[in-house]
Short mmCIF file of C-alpha atoms in Angstrom, two decimals:
data_model
loop_
_atom_site.label_atom_id
_atom_site.label_comp_id
_atom_site.label_asym_id
_atom_site.label_seq_id
_atom_site.Cartn_x
_atom_site.Cartn_y
_atom_site.Cartn_z
CA UNK A 151 40.16 4.69 13.83
CA UNK A 152 40.27 1.77 16.25
CA UNK A 153 42.14 2.49 19.47
CA UNK A 154 45.89 1.93 19.06
CA UNK A 155 46.00 0.06 22.35
CA UNK A 156 43.39 -2.41 21.09
CA UNK A 157 45.35 -2.93 17.87
CA UNK A 158 48.54 -3.71 19.73
CA UNK A 159 46.65 -5.82 22.29
CA UNK A 160 45.45 -8.04 19.43
CA UNK A 161 48.93 -8.26 17.91
CA UNK A 162 50.39 -9.14 21.33
CA UNK A 163 47.77 -11.87 21.80
CA UNK A 164 48.73 -13.42 18.48
CA UNK A 165 52.50 -13.03 18.71
CA UNK A 166 53.24 -13.32 22.43
CA UNK A 167 50.30 -15.27 23.84
CA UNK A 168 49.83 -17.96 21.17
CA UNK A 169 46.35 -16.83 20.11
CA UNK A 170 45.31 -18.77 17.05
CA UNK A 171 42.50 -20.53 15.30
CA UNK A 172 43.18 -24.12 16.25
CA UNK A 173 41.24 -25.60 13.38
CA UNK A 174 38.97 -24.91 10.46
CA UNK A 175 37.22 -28.21 9.84
CA UNK A 176 35.09 -28.93 6.81
CA UNK A 177 32.39 -31.52 7.42
CA UNK A 178 31.44 -33.55 4.34
CA UNK A 179 28.53 -35.97 4.11
CA UNK A 180 29.43 -39.29 2.51
CA UNK A 181 25.93 -40.76 2.73
CA UNK A 182 25.57 -40.63 -1.06
CA UNK A 183 28.81 -42.59 -1.57
CA UNK A 184 27.29 -45.94 -0.57
CA UNK A 185 27.81 -48.68 -3.13
CA UNK A 186 27.51 -52.45 -3.11
CA UNK A 187 30.94 -52.60 -4.75
CA UNK A 188 33.49 -51.47 -2.13
CA UNK A 189 35.95 -50.25 -4.77
CA UNK A 190 33.32 -48.02 -6.32
CA UNK A 191 32.33 -46.73 -2.86
CA UNK A 192 35.96 -45.85 -2.08
CA UNK A 193 36.34 -44.08 -5.43
CA UNK A 194 33.17 -42.06 -4.76
CA UNK A 195 34.46 -41.14 -1.28
CA UNK A 196 37.82 -40.00 -2.62
CA UNK A 197 36.26 -37.95 -5.42
CA UNK A 198 33.69 -36.27 -3.22
CA UNK A 199 36.16 -35.25 -0.52
CA UNK A 200 38.57 -33.84 -3.11
CA UNK A 201 35.75 -32.00 -4.87
CA UNK A 202 34.41 -30.37 -1.71
CA UNK A 203 37.59 -29.79 0.30
CA UNK A 204 40.11 -29.24 -2.49
CA UNK A 205 40.26 -25.50 -1.82
CA UNK A 206 40.08 -25.69 1.97
CA UNK A 207 43.82 -25.31 2.64
CA UNK A 208 44.61 -22.50 0.15
CA UNK A 209 41.52 -20.59 1.29
CA UNK A 210 42.54 -20.86 4.93
CA UNK A 211 46.03 -19.71 4.02
CA UNK A 212 44.58 -16.63 2.31
CA UNK A 213 42.56 -15.83 5.42
CA UNK A 214 45.62 -16.29 7.63
CA UNK A 215 47.60 -13.85 5.48
CA UNK A 216 44.89 -11.19 5.28
CA UNK A 217 43.86 -11.20 8.92
CA UNK A 218 47.25 -11.98 10.35
CA UNK A 219 45.88 -14.80 12.48
CA UNK A 220 47.39 -18.29 12.29
CA UNK A 221 45.06 -21.19 11.45
CA UNK A 222 47.07 -24.02 12.93
CA UNK A 223 45.19 -26.99 11.46
CA UNK A 224 42.94 -27.52 8.49
CA UNK A 225 40.88 -30.67 8.79
CA UNK A 226 38.08 -32.67 7.24
CA UNK A 227 35.38 -34.63 9.05
CA UNK A 228 33.16 -37.13 7.28
CA UNK A 229 30.04 -39.20 7.92
CA UNK A 230 30.82 -42.12 10.26
CA UNK A 231 32.27 -44.62 7.82
CA UNK A 232 30.32 -47.57 9.27
CA UNK A 233 27.13 -45.92 7.93
CA UNK A 234 28.60 -45.78 4.42
CA UNK A 235 30.64 -48.97 4.29
CA UNK A 236 27.67 -51.01 5.57
CA UNK A 237 26.17 -50.95 2.09
CA UNK A 238 29.24 -52.57 0.54
CA UNK A 239 29.63 -56.28 0.11
CA UNK A 240 32.92 -56.71 1.99
CA UNK A 241 34.33 -57.72 5.35
CA UNK A 242 37.44 -55.57 4.98
CA UNK A 243 36.89 -51.89 5.76
CA UNK A 244 40.56 -50.85 5.74
CA UNK A 245 40.35 -49.72 2.06
CA UNK A 246 37.80 -47.12 3.20
CA UNK A 247 40.34 -45.73 5.68
CA UNK A 248 42.95 -45.69 2.93
CA UNK A 249 40.59 -43.79 0.61
CA UNK A 250 40.10 -41.18 3.36
CA UNK A 251 43.88 -40.98 3.87
CA UNK A 252 44.55 -40.47 0.14
CA UNK A 253 41.84 -37.82 -0.19
CA UNK A 254 43.10 -35.95 2.88
CA UNK A 255 46.68 -36.02 1.56
CA UNK A 256 45.49 -34.75 -1.83
CA UNK A 257 43.65 -31.85 -0.11
CA UNK A 258 46.73 -31.10 2.03
CA UNK A 259 44.85 -31.16 5.35
CA UNK A 260 46.40 -32.13 8.68
CA UNK A 261 43.84 -34.75 9.70
CA UNK A 262 40.64 -36.40 8.53
CA UNK A 263 38.16 -37.75 11.06
CA UNK A 264 35.18 -40.03 10.72
CA UNK A 265 36.47 -43.58 10.63
CA UNK A 266 33.77 -43.99 13.20
CA UNK A 267 30.85 -45.99 14.52
CA UNK A 268 27.94 -44.94 16.73
CA UNK A 269 27.10 -47.94 18.90
CA UNK A 270 25.64 -46.44 22.07
CA UNK A 271 22.63 -48.76 21.96
CA UNK A 272 23.81 -51.61 19.81
CA UNK A 273 26.18 -52.64 17.06
CA UNK A 274 25.21 -53.33 13.47
CA UNK A 275 27.31 -55.80 11.49
CA UNK A 276 28.96 -52.84 9.79
CA UNK A 277 29.74 -51.17 13.13
CA UNK A 278 31.42 -54.31 14.39
CA UNK A 279 33.41 -54.79 11.18
CA UNK A 280 34.59 -51.20 11.37
CA UNK A 281 35.56 -51.38 15.04
CA UNK A 282 37.49 -54.62 14.54
CA UNK A 283 39.35 -53.02 11.61
CA UNK A 284 40.47 -49.95 13.59
CA UNK A 285 43.91 -51.28 14.68
CA UNK A 286 44.88 -52.11 11.11
CA UNK A 287 43.26 -48.97 9.66
CA UNK A 288 45.22 -46.71 12.02
CA UNK A 289 48.46 -48.62 11.42
CA UNK A 290 48.13 -48.48 7.63
CA UNK A 291 47.06 -44.84 7.28
CA UNK A 292 48.79 -41.62 8.32
CA UNK A 293 46.23 -38.95 9.10
CA UNK A 294 42.95 -40.81 9.53
CA UNK A 295 41.30 -40.44 12.94
CA UNK A 296 38.81 -42.83 14.41
CA UNK A 297 36.11 -42.56 17.07
CA UNK A 298 33.49 -44.82 18.58
CA UNK A 299 30.50 -43.63 20.59
CA UNK A 300 29.72 -46.25 23.24
CA UNK A 301 27.15 -44.48 25.38
CA UNK A 302 24.65 -41.67 25.70
CA UNK A 303 22.37 -40.15 28.31
CA UNK A 304 19.35 -41.45 26.38
CA UNK A 305 20.62 -44.94 25.56
CA UNK A 306 22.88 -45.84 28.47
CA UNK A 307 26.28 -47.48 28.04
CA UNK A 308 26.84 -50.34 25.64
CA UNK A 309 29.15 -52.46 27.79
CA UNK A 310 29.74 -55.00 25.01
CA UNK A 311 31.20 -52.16 22.95
CA UNK A 312 33.15 -50.91 25.98
CA UNK A 313 34.67 -54.38 26.46
CA UNK A 314 35.54 -54.58 22.77
CA UNK A 315 37.12 -51.12 22.74
CA UNK A 316 39.51 -52.10 25.55
CA UNK A 317 40.86 -54.85 23.29
CA UNK A 318 40.89 -52.60 20.21
CA UNK A 319 42.91 -49.93 22.02
CA UNK A 320 45.45 -52.56 23.14
CA UNK A 321 45.70 -53.93 19.59
CA UNK A 322 46.06 -50.44 18.14
CA UNK A 323 48.87 -49.68 20.58
CA UNK A 324 50.62 -52.93 19.68
CA UNK A 325 50.38 -52.20 15.94
CA UNK A 326 51.98 -48.74 15.96
CA UNK A 327 55.28 -47.33 17.28
CA UNK A 328 54.99 -46.25 20.94
CA UNK A 329 51.25 -46.90 20.64
CA UNK A 330 50.95 -43.80 18.45
CA UNK A 331 47.79 -45.15 16.76
CA UNK A 332 45.91 -44.64 20.04
CA UNK A 333 46.45 -40.87 19.73
CA UNK A 334 44.14 -41.07 16.69
CA UNK A 335 41.39 -43.06 18.46
CA UNK A 336 38.72 -41.68 20.80
CA UNK A 337 35.98 -43.52 22.67
CA UNK A 338 33.03 -41.23 23.38
CA UNK A 339 29.90 -40.99 25.44
CA UNK A 340 27.42 -38.42 24.09
CA UNK A 341 29.57 -37.71 21.02
CA UNK A 342 28.62 -34.52 19.19
CA UNK A 343 27.97 -34.37 15.47
CA UNK A 344 29.70 -31.06 14.77
CA UNK A 345 32.97 -31.39 16.66
CA UNK A 346 35.84 -29.72 14.74
CA UNK A 347 38.55 -31.20 16.98
CA UNK A 348 40.51 -34.37 16.40
CA UNK A 349 40.71 -37.19 16.95
CA UNK A 350 36.96 -37.21 17.62
CA UNK A 351 35.60 -35.19 14.71
CA UNK A 352 32.98 -36.78 12.48
CA UNK A 353 30.22 -35.31 10.34
CA UNK A 354 27.04 -36.50 12.04
CA UNK A 355 24.15 -38.01 10.09
CA UNK A 356 22.00 -35.06 11.18
CA UNK A 357 24.32 -32.57 9.53
CA UNK A 358 24.02 -30.82 6.15
CA UNK A 359 25.76 -31.81 2.92
CA UNK A 360 28.86 -29.84 3.87
CA UNK A 361 29.66 -27.40 6.62
CA UNK A 362 32.46 -25.28 8.10
CA UNK A 363 33.13 -25.65 11.83
CA UNK A 364 35.81 -23.69 13.64
CA UNK A 365 37.65 -24.37 16.87
CA UNK A 366 39.44 -21.50 18.59
CA UNK A 367 42.27 -21.62 21.05
CA UNK A 368 43.79 -19.20 23.51
CA UNK A 369 44.88 -20.55 26.91
CA UNK A 370 47.86 -18.17 26.73
CA UNK A 371 45.59 -15.15 26.35
CA UNK A 372 43.44 -16.18 29.33
CA UNK A 373 46.55 -16.84 31.43
CA UNK A 374 47.96 -13.42 30.54
CA UNK A 375 44.66 -11.71 31.39
CA UNK A 376 44.52 -13.46 34.77
CA UNK A 377 48.03 -12.31 35.63
CA UNK A 378 46.60 -8.80 35.74
CA UNK A 379 44.07 -9.71 38.47
CA UNK A 380 46.40 -11.50 40.91
CA UNK A 381 44.77 -12.00 44.30
CA UNK A 382 41.37 -10.67 43.17
CA UNK A 383 38.15 -12.47 44.11
CA UNK A 384 36.70 -15.26 41.97
CA UNK A 385 33.99 -12.88 40.74
CA UNK A 386 36.70 -10.81 39.10
CA UNK A 387 38.49 -13.92 37.82
CA UNK A 388 35.27 -15.12 36.15
CA UNK A 389 34.63 -11.70 34.63
CA UNK A 390 38.17 -11.56 33.24
CA UNK A 391 37.89 -15.01 31.67
CA UNK A 392 34.48 -14.14 30.17
CA UNK A 393 35.75 -10.95 28.55
CA UNK A 394 38.81 -12.74 27.16
CA UNK A 395 36.74 -15.66 25.86
CA UNK A 396 34.44 -13.17 24.15
CA UNK A 397 37.35 -11.64 22.22
CA UNK A 398 38.83 -14.99 21.27
CA UNK A 399 35.49 -16.31 20.06
CA UNK A 400 34.69 -13.19 18.04
CA UNK A 401 37.86 -13.81 16.13
CA UNK A 402 36.79 -17.42 15.58
CA UNK A 403 33.39 -16.29 14.35
CA UNK A 404 34.98 -13.83 11.92
CA UNK A 405 37.27 -16.49 10.46
CA UNK A 406 34.41 -19.01 10.29
CA UNK A 407 32.17 -16.61 8.37
CA UNK A 408 34.98 -15.67 6.01
CA UNK A 409 35.89 -19.31 5.34
CA UNK A 410 32.24 -20.19 4.85
CA UNK A 411 31.75 -17.38 2.31
CA UNK A 412 34.92 -18.09 0.35
CA UNK A 413 34.32 -21.83 0.22
CA UNK A 414 30.62 -21.43 -0.52
CA UNK A 415 29.91 -23.78 2.37
CA UNK A 416 27.38 -23.11 5.16
CA UNK A 417 28.79 -22.00 8.50
CA UNK A 418 28.12 -24.60 11.17
CA UNK A 419 29.44 -23.72 14.60
CA UNK A 420 32.25 -22.17 16.56
CA UNK A 421 33.57 -24.47 19.25
CA UNK A 422 34.23 -22.38 22.36
CA UNK A 423 37.33 -24.19 23.35
CA UNK A 424 40.50 -23.53 25.25
CA UNK A 425 42.75 -25.92 23.40
CA UNK A 426 46.31 -26.01 24.72
CA UNK A 427 49.54 -26.94 22.93
CA UNK A 428 52.81 -28.28 24.34
CA UNK A 429 54.37 -24.81 23.83
CA UNK A 430 55.24 -22.79 26.93
CA UNK A 431 52.58 -20.15 27.62
CA UNK A 432 49.76 -22.07 25.93
CA UNK A 433 48.64 -24.25 28.82
CA UNK A 434 45.29 -24.76 30.56
CA UNK A 435 47.09 -26.18 33.62
CA UNK A 436 49.00 -22.92 34.04
CA UNK A 437 45.69 -20.98 34.07
CA UNK A 438 44.49 -23.15 36.97
CA UNK A 439 47.79 -22.59 38.76
CA UNK A 440 47.47 -18.83 38.14
CA UNK A 441 44.25 -18.98 40.18
CA UNK A 442 46.35 -19.91 43.20
CA UNK A 443 47.18 -23.60 42.99
CA UNK A 444 50.80 -24.58 43.56
CA UNK A 445 50.56 -27.43 41.05
CA UNK A 446 47.67 -28.45 38.81
CA UNK A 447 46.11 -31.56 40.32
CA UNK A 448 46.22 -30.46 43.95
CA UNK A 449 43.05 -29.86 45.97
CA UNK A 450 41.04 -27.03 44.42
CA UNK A 451 41.89 -27.98 40.83
CA UNK A 452 38.38 -29.25 40.03
CA UNK A 453 36.78 -26.06 41.35
CA UNK A 454 39.22 -23.87 39.42
CA UNK A 455 38.50 -25.82 36.23
CA UNK A 456 34.73 -25.60 36.79
CA UNK A 457 34.96 -21.81 37.00
CA UNK A 458 37.21 -21.60 33.94
CA UNK A 459 35.04 -23.88 31.83
CA UNK A 460 31.84 -22.05 32.68
CA UNK A 461 33.29 -18.59 32.16
CA UNK A 462 34.70 -19.59 28.75
CA UNK A 463 31.21 -20.64 27.65
CA UNK A 464 29.51 -17.55 29.08
CA UNK A 465 31.96 -15.22 27.37
CA UNK A 466 32.00 -17.11 24.13
CA UNK A 467 28.33 -17.75 23.65
CA UNK A 468 27.51 -14.09 23.00
CA UNK A 469 30.37 -13.77 20.54
CA UNK A 470 29.13 -16.37 18.08
CA UNK A 471 25.88 -16.78 16.20
CA UNK A 472 26.08 -20.55 16.56
CA UNK A 473 27.96 -22.42 19.23
CA UNK A 474 28.51 -26.16 19.25
CA UNK A 475 31.10 -28.90 19.20
CA UNK A 476 32.68 -29.72 22.53
CA UNK A 477 32.87 -26.14 23.82
CA UNK A 478 34.93 -25.93 27.00
CA UNK A 479 38.43 -26.23 28.36
CA UNK A 480 40.45 -29.22 27.16
CA UNK A 481 42.78 -31.08 29.49
CA UNK A 482 44.86 -33.35 27.24
CA UNK A 483 47.89 -34.34 29.29
CA UNK A 484 50.47 -34.75 26.52
CA UNK A 485 49.36 -31.61 24.66
CA UNK A 486 49.67 -29.22 27.61
CA UNK A 487 53.05 -28.18 28.98
CA UNK A 488 51.66 -27.56 32.49
CA UNK A 489 49.76 -30.86 32.58
CA UNK A 490 52.90 -32.72 31.51
CA UNK A 491 54.85 -31.09 34.35
CA UNK A 492 52.07 -31.79 36.88
CA UNK A 493 51.78 -35.43 35.81
CA UNK A 494 55.56 -35.87 35.89
CA UNK A 495 55.70 -34.51 39.43
CA UNK A 496 53.10 -37.08 40.47
CA UNK A 497 50.64 -34.46 41.74
CA UNK A 498 48.26 -34.99 38.82
CA UNK A 499 47.04 -38.58 38.60
CA UNK A 500 44.35 -40.36 36.61
CA UNK A 501 41.85 -40.23 39.47
CA UNK A 502 42.16 -36.44 39.70
CA UNK A 503 41.92 -36.13 35.92
CA UNK A 504 38.73 -38.19 36.03
CA UNK A 505 37.28 -35.81 38.63
CA UNK A 506 38.27 -32.85 36.45
CA UNK A 507 36.41 -34.33 33.48
CA UNK A 508 33.16 -33.99 35.43
CA UNK A 509 33.35 -30.21 35.06
CA UNK A 510 35.08 -29.58 31.76
CA UNK A 511 34.97 -30.39 28.11
CA UNK A 512 35.65 -33.99 27.02
CA UNK A 513 37.55 -36.40 29.22
CA UNK A 514 40.64 -38.47 29.85
CA UNK A 515 42.63 -37.22 26.92
CA UNK A 516 46.10 -38.15 25.68
CA UNK A 517 47.11 -40.15 28.71
CA UNK A 518 49.92 -42.67 28.48
CA UNK A 519 49.65 -45.72 30.76
CA UNK A 520 51.95 -48.73 31.19
CA UNK A 521 52.09 -51.23 28.35
CA UNK A 522 51.05 -54.08 30.65
CA UNK A 523 47.70 -52.40 31.45
CA UNK A 524 45.10 -55.06 30.64
CA UNK A 525 42.36 -54.60 28.04
CA UNK A 526 39.81 -55.02 30.85
CA UNK A 527 41.36 -52.16 32.84
CA UNK A 528 41.26 -49.94 29.72
CA UNK A 529 37.58 -50.91 29.29
CA UNK A 530 36.85 -50.11 32.93
CA UNK A 531 38.48 -46.69 32.55
CA UNK A 532 36.23 -46.11 29.51
CA UNK A 533 33.17 -47.26 31.49
CA UNK A 534 33.92 -44.82 34.35
CA UNK A 535 34.35 -41.95 31.95
CA UNK A 536 31.24 -42.86 29.95
CA UNK A 537 29.25 -42.99 33.19
CA UNK A 538 30.30 -39.43 34.02
CA UNK A 539 29.13 -38.29 30.60
CA UNK A 540 25.90 -40.27 30.71
CA UNK A 541 24.80 -39.07 34.14
CA UNK A 542 25.83 -35.45 33.62
CA UNK A 543 24.39 -35.18 30.08
CA UNK A 544 27.75 -34.10 28.70
CA UNK A 545 30.31 -35.39 26.26
CA UNK A 546 33.10 -37.44 27.77
CA UNK A 547 35.84 -39.29 25.98
CA UNK A 548 38.83 -41.50 26.52
CA UNK A 549 41.97 -41.23 24.44
CA UNK A 550 44.43 -43.42 26.26
CA UNK A 551 47.72 -44.95 25.13
CA UNK A 552 48.88 -48.20 26.76
CA UNK A 553 52.44 -47.81 25.52
CA UNK A 554 54.01 -51.18 24.69
CA UNK A 555 57.10 -51.91 26.76
CA UNK A 556 56.87 -48.72 28.82
CA UNK A 557 56.49 -48.40 32.56
CA UNK A 558 55.41 -45.71 35.01
CA UNK A 559 57.83 -42.79 34.86
CA UNK A 560 58.92 -43.35 31.24
CA UNK A 561 58.22 -40.60 28.72
CA UNK A 562 56.87 -40.99 25.20
CA UNK A 563 57.34 -38.45 22.43
CA UNK A 564 54.37 -38.14 20.07
CA UNK A 565 55.60 -35.10 18.17
CA UNK A 566 53.99 -31.86 17.01
CA UNK A 567 50.76 -30.74 18.66
CA UNK A 568 50.42 -34.19 20.28
CA UNK A 569 53.41 -33.41 22.50
CA UNK A 570 54.96 -35.84 24.96
CA UNK A 571 53.48 -37.79 27.84
CA UNK A 572 54.77 -39.30 31.05
CA UNK A 573 53.50 -42.85 31.56
CA UNK A 574 51.02 -42.59 34.45
CA UNK A 575 50.07 -45.34 36.90
CA UNK A 576 46.69 -47.08 36.82
CA UNK A 577 45.13 -49.13 39.62
CA UNK A 578 46.50 -52.68 39.66
CA UNK A 579 43.37 -54.31 41.03
CA UNK A 580 41.36 -56.21 38.42
CA UNK A 581 38.09 -55.03 36.86
CA UNK A 582 37.93 -58.07 34.56
CA UNK A 583 34.80 -59.66 36.07
CA UNK A 584 33.02 -56.31 35.89
CA UNK A 585 33.85 -55.80 32.21
CA UNK A 586 33.07 -59.45 31.34
CA UNK A 587 29.38 -59.07 32.29
CA UNK A 588 28.52 -57.31 29.02
CA UNK A 589 25.04 -56.01 28.22
CA UNK A 590 24.01 -52.44 28.77
CA UNK A 591 24.15 -50.05 31.73
CA UNK A 592 20.66 -48.54 31.59
CA UNK A 593 20.13 -44.87 30.84
CA UNK A 594 19.74 -42.79 34.00
CA UNK A 595 16.62 -40.97 35.10
CA UNK A 596 17.29 -37.32 34.50
CA UNK A 597 14.45 -36.04 36.66
CA UNK A 598 11.09 -37.19 38.00
CA UNK A 599 9.22 -34.52 36.12
CA UNK A 600 5.72 -35.39 37.30
CA UNK B 277 38.15 -2.91 2.04
CA UNK B 278 40.16 -1.33 4.86
CA UNK B 279 43.32 -2.65 6.44
CA UNK B 280 45.48 -1.64 9.36
CA UNK B 281 49.24 -1.26 8.91
CA UNK B 282 51.33 -1.31 12.06
CA UNK B 283 55.00 -0.35 12.18
CA UNK B 284 57.11 -0.99 15.28
CA UNK B 285 60.83 -0.45 15.81
CA UNK B 286 63.60 2.08 16.42
CA UNK B 287 62.82 5.59 15.15
CA UNK B 288 64.78 6.71 12.11
CA UNK B 289 64.53 9.08 9.14
CA UNK B 290 62.09 8.19 6.37
CA UNK B 291 59.78 5.59 7.91
CA UNK B 292 56.57 7.36 6.93
CA UNK B 293 58.05 8.43 3.58
CA UNK B 294 59.05 4.92 2.54
CA UNK B 295 55.85 3.21 3.74
CA UNK B 296 53.64 5.82 2.08
CA UNK B 297 55.67 5.66 -1.15
CA UNK B 298 55.18 1.90 -1.25
CA UNK B 299 51.44 2.41 -0.77
CA UNK B 300 51.29 5.19 -3.37
CA UNK B 301 52.98 2.94 -5.94
CA UNK B 302 50.16 0.40 -5.41
CA UNK B 303 47.34 2.96 -5.42
CA UNK B 304 46.51 2.32 -1.76
CA UNK B 305 44.86 5.29 -0.06
CA UNK B 306 45.83 6.32 3.48
CA UNK B 307 42.68 7.13 5.49
CA UNK B 308 44.18 7.83 8.89
CA UNK B 309 47.60 7.79 10.51
CA UNK B 310 48.93 8.10 14.02
CA UNK B 311 52.36 7.68 15.48
CA UNK B 312 53.73 7.62 18.97
CA UNK B 313 56.59 6.33 21.11
CA UNK B 314 55.38 3.34 23.16
CA UNK B 315 57.76 1.76 25.70
CA UNK B 316 60.70 3.39 23.90
CA UNK B 317 59.62 2.06 20.50
CA UNK B 318 58.45 4.01 17.51
CA UNK B 319 54.97 2.81 16.67
CA UNK B 320 52.83 3.88 13.79
CA UNK B 321 49.33 2.80 12.92
CA UNK B 322 47.85 3.51 9.50
CA UNK B 323 44.32 2.85 8.32
CA UNK B 324 44.35 2.30 4.56
CA UNK B 325 41.83 1.53 1.85
CA UNK B 326 43.05 -1.30 -0.38
CA UNK B 327 39.92 -1.50 -2.59
CA UNK B 328 41.64 0.08 -5.60
CA UNK B 329 45.04 -1.46 -5.03
CA UNK B 330 46.90 -2.44 -8.18
CA UNK B 331 48.23 -5.61 -6.56
CA UNK B 332 46.89 -8.39 -4.35
CA UNK B 333 46.73 -8.25 -0.57
CA UNK B 334 49.40 -10.94 -0.32
CA UNK B 335 51.80 -9.02 -2.58
CA UNK B 336 51.35 -5.82 -0.56
CA UNK B 337 51.88 -7.77 2.63
CA UNK B 338 55.10 -9.32 1.28
CA UNK B 339 56.37 -5.93 0.06
CA UNK B 340 55.74 -4.38 3.50
CA UNK B 341 57.44 -7.28 5.27
CA UNK B 342 60.46 -6.86 2.99
CA UNK B 343 60.56 -3.11 3.59
CA UNK B 344 60.38 -3.80 7.33
CA UNK B 345 63.29 -6.19 7.03
CA UNK B 346 65.35 -3.63 5.09
CA UNK B 347 64.64 -0.89 7.66
CA UNK B 348 64.97 -3.18 10.72
CA UNK B 349 61.34 -2.60 11.64
CA UNK B 350 58.34 -4.88 12.07
CA UNK B 351 55.64 -3.95 9.55
CA UNK B 352 52.35 -5.81 9.38
CA UNK B 353 49.16 -5.36 7.39
CA UNK B 354 45.93 -6.95 8.59
CA UNK B 355 42.29 -6.55 7.56
CA UNK B 356 40.50 -4.06 9.81
CA UNK B 357 37.67 -6.46 10.67
CA UNK B 358 39.79 -8.54 13.03
CA UNK B 359 40.33 -5.57 15.37
CA UNK B 360 36.70 -4.51 15.12
CA UNK B 361 35.51 -8.02 15.90
CA UNK B 362 37.71 -8.42 18.96
CA UNK B 363 37.22 -5.02 20.55
CA UNK B 364 33.72 -3.81 19.71
CA UNK B 365 30.36 -5.38 20.47
#
């Protein structure tokens, strides 16, 4: 029989250290739902999602009960809607968002992602219609998530789209209470097609008909493991994280294979992620502090995060037959108890967060800024973050909330996994003339190979 | 299909008897069993085969949870694969 200690170690991880499967996400292609008549297209979308994902939630619940591991979220990702809605003879794309919302509610999932456009090199008419509809779509739906890819290492950064997204984020904030809509909107550079995490999940055009992607969690488990190697060298810290990430990911792989088999849907990827929650003991910031930093955000934080991110990947990659998605440590401010505390204390600021995004998964995530932050400043923040992604050949993203009527030091409550966020200061100096230029920032040379 | 049953709590008369009776009534075979006192707590680990069980996994799980509640113990049943996956290469 398996060692008793190992059995109780697993149970402790689940019950004391918040180990869970953060999400099982079913990707569904909507490419065959195109129709000149928008009403017919919406009906096809609704029917197809319900047909494919109707059993997703009960199946996940069965797996949770049998394996004793919580699956916190069940989600659906779909083909970027701009690719589907483009075929329809309409200027109003909001009904497409509503069809997604209805289908997701019918399936009982937590979120549906894919109200998206990929505009890294240029915008089609459909892309622009979709982007301009985002504020209304997010205000009039409950669980639809939206994302826009504005740059890539191969294409450069579409600064026209960046400028537009600054305005769209401001409008979205204005149209929803406390700017909540912005929590469901991500602006990407180098977006991935198989991301299971929200708000940025979409089912890329290069993906299969349907697929199961799984995102694991486990900052609490890593933190607990590091408490046992207090004062040890970084070699030992890295080894400890690797071993822990291996265990966490193996569990993710097991659940992914089981869900794939039961739902008769191909297994896609496991996302090797350390996704925090606002609960105490489930924080990425606290892991960095465990490495010897007084407060997350002080000098040394970027190095600590670089080690953590790399060790998570090294440990996880051997544990799964197929790794993908965003894979790395997440640093969403509002969703991480330690990050919230560090931001509140003023030690962690946007500039430090930006530096941290150079070495970890994703980017400036779930950050509340004052309501009077201009659209141009939001665009400039997006441009900085996209540049980091473009030059470093990695995914970066911005999910920022310019909270109407709030000032630095105020707190906003987003609820549930989205947590709460202190409103953080941004630079006051204008970037308007920079953003106004438009055009494209050319793709960088990656190497002079000859 | 194998599953692991874990029982944790204060030692008292009849823990093994009542858990094994519940399993017997559902035609669940006990493959291995060990018990010890860990950090002052009674802990028991059972490996069982649920392939020929007369009721579903969920029903067995609920019945064990209820028994645990009645006896002021924590009783869980989980598929064996999760422990294998996490602790063996």
